[in-house]
Tab-separated table of C-alpha atoms in Angstrom:
chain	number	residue	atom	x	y	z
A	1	UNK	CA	0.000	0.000	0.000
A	2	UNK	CA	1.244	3.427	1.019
A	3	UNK	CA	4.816	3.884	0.111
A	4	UNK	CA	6.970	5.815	2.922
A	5	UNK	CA	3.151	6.666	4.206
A	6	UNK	CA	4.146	7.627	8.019
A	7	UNK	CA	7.403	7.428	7.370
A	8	UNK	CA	8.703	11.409	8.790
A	9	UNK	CA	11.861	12.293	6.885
A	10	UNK	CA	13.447	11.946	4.250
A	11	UNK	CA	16.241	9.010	5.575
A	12	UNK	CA	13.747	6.266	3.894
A	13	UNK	CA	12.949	3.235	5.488
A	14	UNK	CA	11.968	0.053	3.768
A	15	UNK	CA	9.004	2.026	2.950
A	16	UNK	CA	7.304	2.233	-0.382
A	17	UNK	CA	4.405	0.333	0.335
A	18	UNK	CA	2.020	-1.272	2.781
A	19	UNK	CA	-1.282	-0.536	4.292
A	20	UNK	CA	-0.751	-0.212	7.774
A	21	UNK	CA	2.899	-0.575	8.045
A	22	UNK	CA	3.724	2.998	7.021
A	23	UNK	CA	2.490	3.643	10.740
A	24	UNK	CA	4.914	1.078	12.287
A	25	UNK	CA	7.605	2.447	10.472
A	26	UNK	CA	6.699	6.221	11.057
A	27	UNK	CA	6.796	5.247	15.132
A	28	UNK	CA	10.132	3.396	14.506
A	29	UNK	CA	11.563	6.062	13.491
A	30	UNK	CA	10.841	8.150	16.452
A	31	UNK	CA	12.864	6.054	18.065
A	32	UNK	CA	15.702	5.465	15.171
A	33	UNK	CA	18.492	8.049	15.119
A	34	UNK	CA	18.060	9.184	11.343
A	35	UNK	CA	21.172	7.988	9.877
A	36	UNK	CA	20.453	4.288	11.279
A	37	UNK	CA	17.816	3.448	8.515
A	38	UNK	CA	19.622	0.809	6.192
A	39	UNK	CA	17.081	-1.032	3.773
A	40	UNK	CA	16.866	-4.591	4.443
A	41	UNK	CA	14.017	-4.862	3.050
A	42	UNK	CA	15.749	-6.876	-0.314
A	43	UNK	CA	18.239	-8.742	1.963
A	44	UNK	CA	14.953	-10.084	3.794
A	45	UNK	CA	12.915	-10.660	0.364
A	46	UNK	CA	15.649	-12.526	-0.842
A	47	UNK	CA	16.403	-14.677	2.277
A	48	UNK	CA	12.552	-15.089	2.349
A	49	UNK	CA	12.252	-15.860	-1.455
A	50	UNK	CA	14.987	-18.642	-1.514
A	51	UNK	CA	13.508	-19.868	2.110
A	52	UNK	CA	10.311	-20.645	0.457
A	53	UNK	CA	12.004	-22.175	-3.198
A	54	UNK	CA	9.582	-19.156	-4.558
A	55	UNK	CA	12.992	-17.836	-6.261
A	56	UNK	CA	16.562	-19.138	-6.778
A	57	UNK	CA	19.808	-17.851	-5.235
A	58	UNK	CA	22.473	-16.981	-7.967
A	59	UNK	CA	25.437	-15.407	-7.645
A	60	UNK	CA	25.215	-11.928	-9.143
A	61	UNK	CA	21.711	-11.712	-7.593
A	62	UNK	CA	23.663	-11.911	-4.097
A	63	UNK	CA	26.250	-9.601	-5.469
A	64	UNK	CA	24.439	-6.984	-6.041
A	65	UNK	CA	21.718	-6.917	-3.494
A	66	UNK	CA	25.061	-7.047	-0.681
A	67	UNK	CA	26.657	-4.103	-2.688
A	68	UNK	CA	23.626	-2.243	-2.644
A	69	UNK	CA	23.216	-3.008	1.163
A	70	UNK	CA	26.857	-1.925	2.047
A	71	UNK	CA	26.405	1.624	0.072
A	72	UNK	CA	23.049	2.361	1.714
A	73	UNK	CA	24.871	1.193	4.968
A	74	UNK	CA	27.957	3.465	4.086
A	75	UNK	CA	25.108	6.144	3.732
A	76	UNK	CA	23.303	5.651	6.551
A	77	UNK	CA	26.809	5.701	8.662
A	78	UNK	CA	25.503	4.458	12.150
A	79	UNK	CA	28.560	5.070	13.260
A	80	UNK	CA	28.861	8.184	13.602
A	81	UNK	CA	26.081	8.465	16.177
A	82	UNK	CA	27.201	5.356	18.171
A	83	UNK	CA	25.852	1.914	17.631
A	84	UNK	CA	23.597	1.750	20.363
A	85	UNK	CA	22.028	5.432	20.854
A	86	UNK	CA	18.781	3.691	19.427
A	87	UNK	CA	16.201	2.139	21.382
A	88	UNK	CA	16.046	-1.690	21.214
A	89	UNK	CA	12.162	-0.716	20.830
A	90	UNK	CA	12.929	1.172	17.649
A	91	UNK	CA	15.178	-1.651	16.069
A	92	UNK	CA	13.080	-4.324	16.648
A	93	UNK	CA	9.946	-2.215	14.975
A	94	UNK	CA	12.023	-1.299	12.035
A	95	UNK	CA	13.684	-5.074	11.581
A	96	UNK	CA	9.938	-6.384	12.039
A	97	UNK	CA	8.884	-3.477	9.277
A	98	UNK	CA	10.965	-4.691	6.955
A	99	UNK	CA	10.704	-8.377	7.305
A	100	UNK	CA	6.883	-7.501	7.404
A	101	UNK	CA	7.891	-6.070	3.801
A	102	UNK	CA	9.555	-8.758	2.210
A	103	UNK	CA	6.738	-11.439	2.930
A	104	UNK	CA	4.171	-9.125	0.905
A	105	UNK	CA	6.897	-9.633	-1.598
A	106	UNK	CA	6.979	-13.009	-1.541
A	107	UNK	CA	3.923	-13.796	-1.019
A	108	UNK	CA	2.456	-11.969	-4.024
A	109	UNK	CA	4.881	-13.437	-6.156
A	110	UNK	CA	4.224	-16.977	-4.517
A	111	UNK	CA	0.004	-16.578	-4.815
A	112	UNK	CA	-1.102	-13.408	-6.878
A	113	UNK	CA	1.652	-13.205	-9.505
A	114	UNK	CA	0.372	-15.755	-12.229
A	115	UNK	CA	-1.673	-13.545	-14.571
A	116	UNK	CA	-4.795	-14.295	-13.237
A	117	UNK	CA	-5.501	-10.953	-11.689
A	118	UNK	CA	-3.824	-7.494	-13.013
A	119	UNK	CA	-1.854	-4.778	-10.856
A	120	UNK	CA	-4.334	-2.749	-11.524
A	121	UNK	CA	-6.810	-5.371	-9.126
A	122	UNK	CA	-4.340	-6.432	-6.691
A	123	UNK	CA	-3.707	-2.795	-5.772
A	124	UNK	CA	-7.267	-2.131	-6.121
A	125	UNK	CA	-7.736	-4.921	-3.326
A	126	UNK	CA	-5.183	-3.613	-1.153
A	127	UNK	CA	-5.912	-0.170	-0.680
A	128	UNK	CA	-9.524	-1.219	-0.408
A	129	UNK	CA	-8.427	-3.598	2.295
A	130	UNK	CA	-6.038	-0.848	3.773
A	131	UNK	CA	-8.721	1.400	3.114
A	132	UNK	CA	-11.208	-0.173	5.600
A	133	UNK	CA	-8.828	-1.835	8.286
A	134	UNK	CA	-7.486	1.935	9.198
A	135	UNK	CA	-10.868	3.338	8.968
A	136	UNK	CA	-12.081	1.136	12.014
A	137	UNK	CA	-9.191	1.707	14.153
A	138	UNK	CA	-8.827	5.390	13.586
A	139	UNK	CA	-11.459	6.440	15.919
A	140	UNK	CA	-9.440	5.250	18.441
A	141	UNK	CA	-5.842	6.424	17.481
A	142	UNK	CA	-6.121	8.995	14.773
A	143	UNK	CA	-7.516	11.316	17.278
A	144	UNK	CA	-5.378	14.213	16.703
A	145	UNK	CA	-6.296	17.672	15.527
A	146	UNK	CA	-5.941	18.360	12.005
A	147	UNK	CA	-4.512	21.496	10.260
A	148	UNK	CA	-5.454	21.233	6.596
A	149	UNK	CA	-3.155	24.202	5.004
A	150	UNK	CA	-3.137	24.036	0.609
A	151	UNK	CA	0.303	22.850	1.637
A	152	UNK	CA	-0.739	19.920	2.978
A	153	UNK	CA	-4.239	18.832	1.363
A	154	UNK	CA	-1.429	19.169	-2.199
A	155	UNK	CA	1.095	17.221	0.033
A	156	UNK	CA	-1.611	14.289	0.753
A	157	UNK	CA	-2.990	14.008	-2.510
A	158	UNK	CA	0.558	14.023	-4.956
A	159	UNK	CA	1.074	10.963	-2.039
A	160	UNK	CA	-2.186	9.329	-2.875
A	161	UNK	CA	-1.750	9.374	-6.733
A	162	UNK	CA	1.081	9.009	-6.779
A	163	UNK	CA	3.253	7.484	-3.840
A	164	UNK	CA	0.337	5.053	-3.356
A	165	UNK	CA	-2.143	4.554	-6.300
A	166	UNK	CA	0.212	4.915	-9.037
A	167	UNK	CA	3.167	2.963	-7.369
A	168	UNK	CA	1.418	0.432	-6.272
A	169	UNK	CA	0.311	-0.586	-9.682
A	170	UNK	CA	3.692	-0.711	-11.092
A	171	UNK	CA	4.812	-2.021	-7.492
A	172	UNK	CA	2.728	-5.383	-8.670
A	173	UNK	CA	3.556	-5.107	-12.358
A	174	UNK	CA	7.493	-5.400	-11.415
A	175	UNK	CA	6.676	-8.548	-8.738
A	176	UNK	CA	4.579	-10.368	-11.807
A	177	UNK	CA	7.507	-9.510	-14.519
A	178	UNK	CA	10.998	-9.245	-12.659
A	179	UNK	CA	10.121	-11.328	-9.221
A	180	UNK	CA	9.841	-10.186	-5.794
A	181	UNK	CA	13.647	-9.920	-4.622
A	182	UNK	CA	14.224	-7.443	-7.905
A	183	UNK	CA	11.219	-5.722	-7.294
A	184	UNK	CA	12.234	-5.011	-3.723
A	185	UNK	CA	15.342	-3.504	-4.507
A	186	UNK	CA	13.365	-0.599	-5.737
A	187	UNK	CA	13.880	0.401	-2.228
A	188	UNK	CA	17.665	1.376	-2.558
A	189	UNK	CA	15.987	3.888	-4.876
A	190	UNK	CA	13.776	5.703	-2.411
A	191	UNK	CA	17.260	7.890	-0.406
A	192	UNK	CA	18.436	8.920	-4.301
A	193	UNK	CA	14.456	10.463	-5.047
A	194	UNK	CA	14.372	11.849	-1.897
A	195	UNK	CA	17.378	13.522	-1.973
A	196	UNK	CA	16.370	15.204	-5.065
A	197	UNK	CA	12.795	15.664	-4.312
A	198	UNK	CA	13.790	17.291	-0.568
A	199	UNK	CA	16.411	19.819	-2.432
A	200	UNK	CA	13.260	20.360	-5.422
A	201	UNK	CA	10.085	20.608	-3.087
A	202	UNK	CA	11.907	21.418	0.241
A	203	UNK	CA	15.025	23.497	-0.820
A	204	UNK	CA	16.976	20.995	1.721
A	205	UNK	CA	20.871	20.977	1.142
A	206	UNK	CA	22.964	18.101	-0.054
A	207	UNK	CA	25.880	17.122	1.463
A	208	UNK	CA	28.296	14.413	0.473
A	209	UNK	CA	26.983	12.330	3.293
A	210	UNK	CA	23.538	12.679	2.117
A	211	UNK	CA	20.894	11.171	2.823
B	1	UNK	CA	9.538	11.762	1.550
B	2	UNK	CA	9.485	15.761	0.897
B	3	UNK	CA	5.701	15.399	0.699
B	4	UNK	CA	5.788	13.170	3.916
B	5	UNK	CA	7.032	16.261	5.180
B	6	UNK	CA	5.315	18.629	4.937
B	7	UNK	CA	1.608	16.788	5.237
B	8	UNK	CA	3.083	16.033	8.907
B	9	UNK	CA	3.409	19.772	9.505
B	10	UNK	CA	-0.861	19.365	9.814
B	11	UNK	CA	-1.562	15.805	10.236
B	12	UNK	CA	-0.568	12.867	11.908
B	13	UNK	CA	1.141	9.749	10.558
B	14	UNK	CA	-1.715	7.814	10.732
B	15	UNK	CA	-3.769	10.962	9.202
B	16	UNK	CA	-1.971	11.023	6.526
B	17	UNK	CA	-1.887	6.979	6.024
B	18	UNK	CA	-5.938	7.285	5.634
B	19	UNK	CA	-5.783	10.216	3.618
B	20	UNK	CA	-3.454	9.163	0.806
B	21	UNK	CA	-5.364	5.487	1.204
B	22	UNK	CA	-8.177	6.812	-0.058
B	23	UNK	CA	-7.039	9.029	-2.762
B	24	UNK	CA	-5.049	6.671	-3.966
B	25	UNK	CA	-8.690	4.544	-3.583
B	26	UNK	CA	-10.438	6.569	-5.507
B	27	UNK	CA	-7.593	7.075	-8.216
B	28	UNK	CA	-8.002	3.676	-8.549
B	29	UNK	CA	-11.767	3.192	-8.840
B	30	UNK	CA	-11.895	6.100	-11.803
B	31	UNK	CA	-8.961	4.315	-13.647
B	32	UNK	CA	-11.066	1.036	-13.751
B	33	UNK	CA	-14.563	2.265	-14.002
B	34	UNK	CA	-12.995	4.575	-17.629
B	35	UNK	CA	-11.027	0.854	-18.153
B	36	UNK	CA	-7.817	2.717	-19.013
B	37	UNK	CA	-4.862	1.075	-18.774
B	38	UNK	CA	-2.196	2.203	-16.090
B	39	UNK	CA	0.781	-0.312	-15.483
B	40	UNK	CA	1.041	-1.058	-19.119
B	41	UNK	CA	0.612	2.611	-20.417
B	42	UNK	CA	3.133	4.034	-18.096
B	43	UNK	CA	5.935	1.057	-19.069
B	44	UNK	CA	5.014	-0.273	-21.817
């Protein structure tokens, strides 16, 4: 569903995608330092996909999902905060995010991948699904006040065509034609558009060091 | 995440979860109902 939904800043988590998850990850992060937000979600796709024989292991399919791992890690640079200035609390949410992540993966590839239903109906299903589940809970925890500036009314919508409705169609068309572990690594992509977008929309600056 | 951004500057994460949930919802539902193509269109 929702990509980086909840997700505050720009340091990308496993995000793009989810229903309710977006709000897991958006509390992780409160408790995250920013720079500790590696993806794992391919690394956990992948483990998961070969786990399952849904997809097989080869060698530049390792290769390049551990490069892509190290440079987001190099990026990230948890180091320089100190390895353990993060709650265990925060960890666990974001590890459970992301393995939470790579089963939708697998499992659409596994179930919902053979042609019998389009992307355009599997992400139909899922937001509709999304849709209702947060709709009965938020009574109870979406009970803060709203400020609806142009700002953000434009902020929610370019997210709803196009971070959810729009990605999540091609989100199901790369699963059906590439597999679940490539279509995961999409992922590694969300630090380079946000970089961009944040210095576009936000007129945020770019270090070396970014995100 | 620049849009994440600044819709948190008036809602909360969960707010803005529902919000672009249904947008996205209703997107959807006009796509299908007009049967135009999306995934397909945009990479063909």
């Amino acid at each position: 569903m929702p990509g980086p939904l909840g997700a505050p800043g720009r340091h990308g988590h496993d995000d793009q995608h989810r229903s309710l998850l977006p709000v897991r990850v958006g509390r992780a992060a409160h408790h995250l330092k920013p720079r500790r937000r590696p993806q794992r979600t391919p690394l956990f796709t992948l483990l998961l996909a070969v786990s399952t024989h849904t997809e097989r292991l080869t060698a530049p399919r390792l290769a390049g999902l551990t490069l892509g791992f190290v440079g987001v890690v190099i990026l990230a640079a948890p180091w320089h905060d100190g390895a353990l200035h993060s709650s265990l609390l925060g960890i666990g949410a974001a590890v459970l995010a992301s393995a939470c992540y790579a089963a939708s993966y697998v499992y659409a590839r596994r179930f919902l991948s053979d042609g019998a239903l389009s992307p355009l109906v599997l992400s139909s299903g899922q937001m509709i699904a999304g849709t209702v589940l947060l709709r009965l809970l938020a009574p109870a925890i979406a009970r803060q006040p709203v400020t609806l500036t142009a700002n953000v009314v434009t902020s929610v919508i370019v997210l709803g065509v196009l971070g959810t409705g729009v990605a999540y169609v091609l989100n199901y068309r790369l699963i059906t034609d590439e597999g679940a572990t490539a279509a995961s690594t999409v992922t590694y992509l969300l630090p380079i558009v946000a970089v961009l977008l944040g210095l576009a929309v936000l007129a945020e600056a770019i270090g070396w060091t970014s995100p | 995440m620049a849009f994440i951004k600044i819709a948190l500057e008036g809602m909360s994460p969960i707010q803005i979860v529902l919000g672009r949930l249904v947008v996205a919802a209703v997107m959807i539902a006009v796509v299908a109902y007009r049967k135009e193509c999306l995934a397909r269109c945009l990479v063909p």
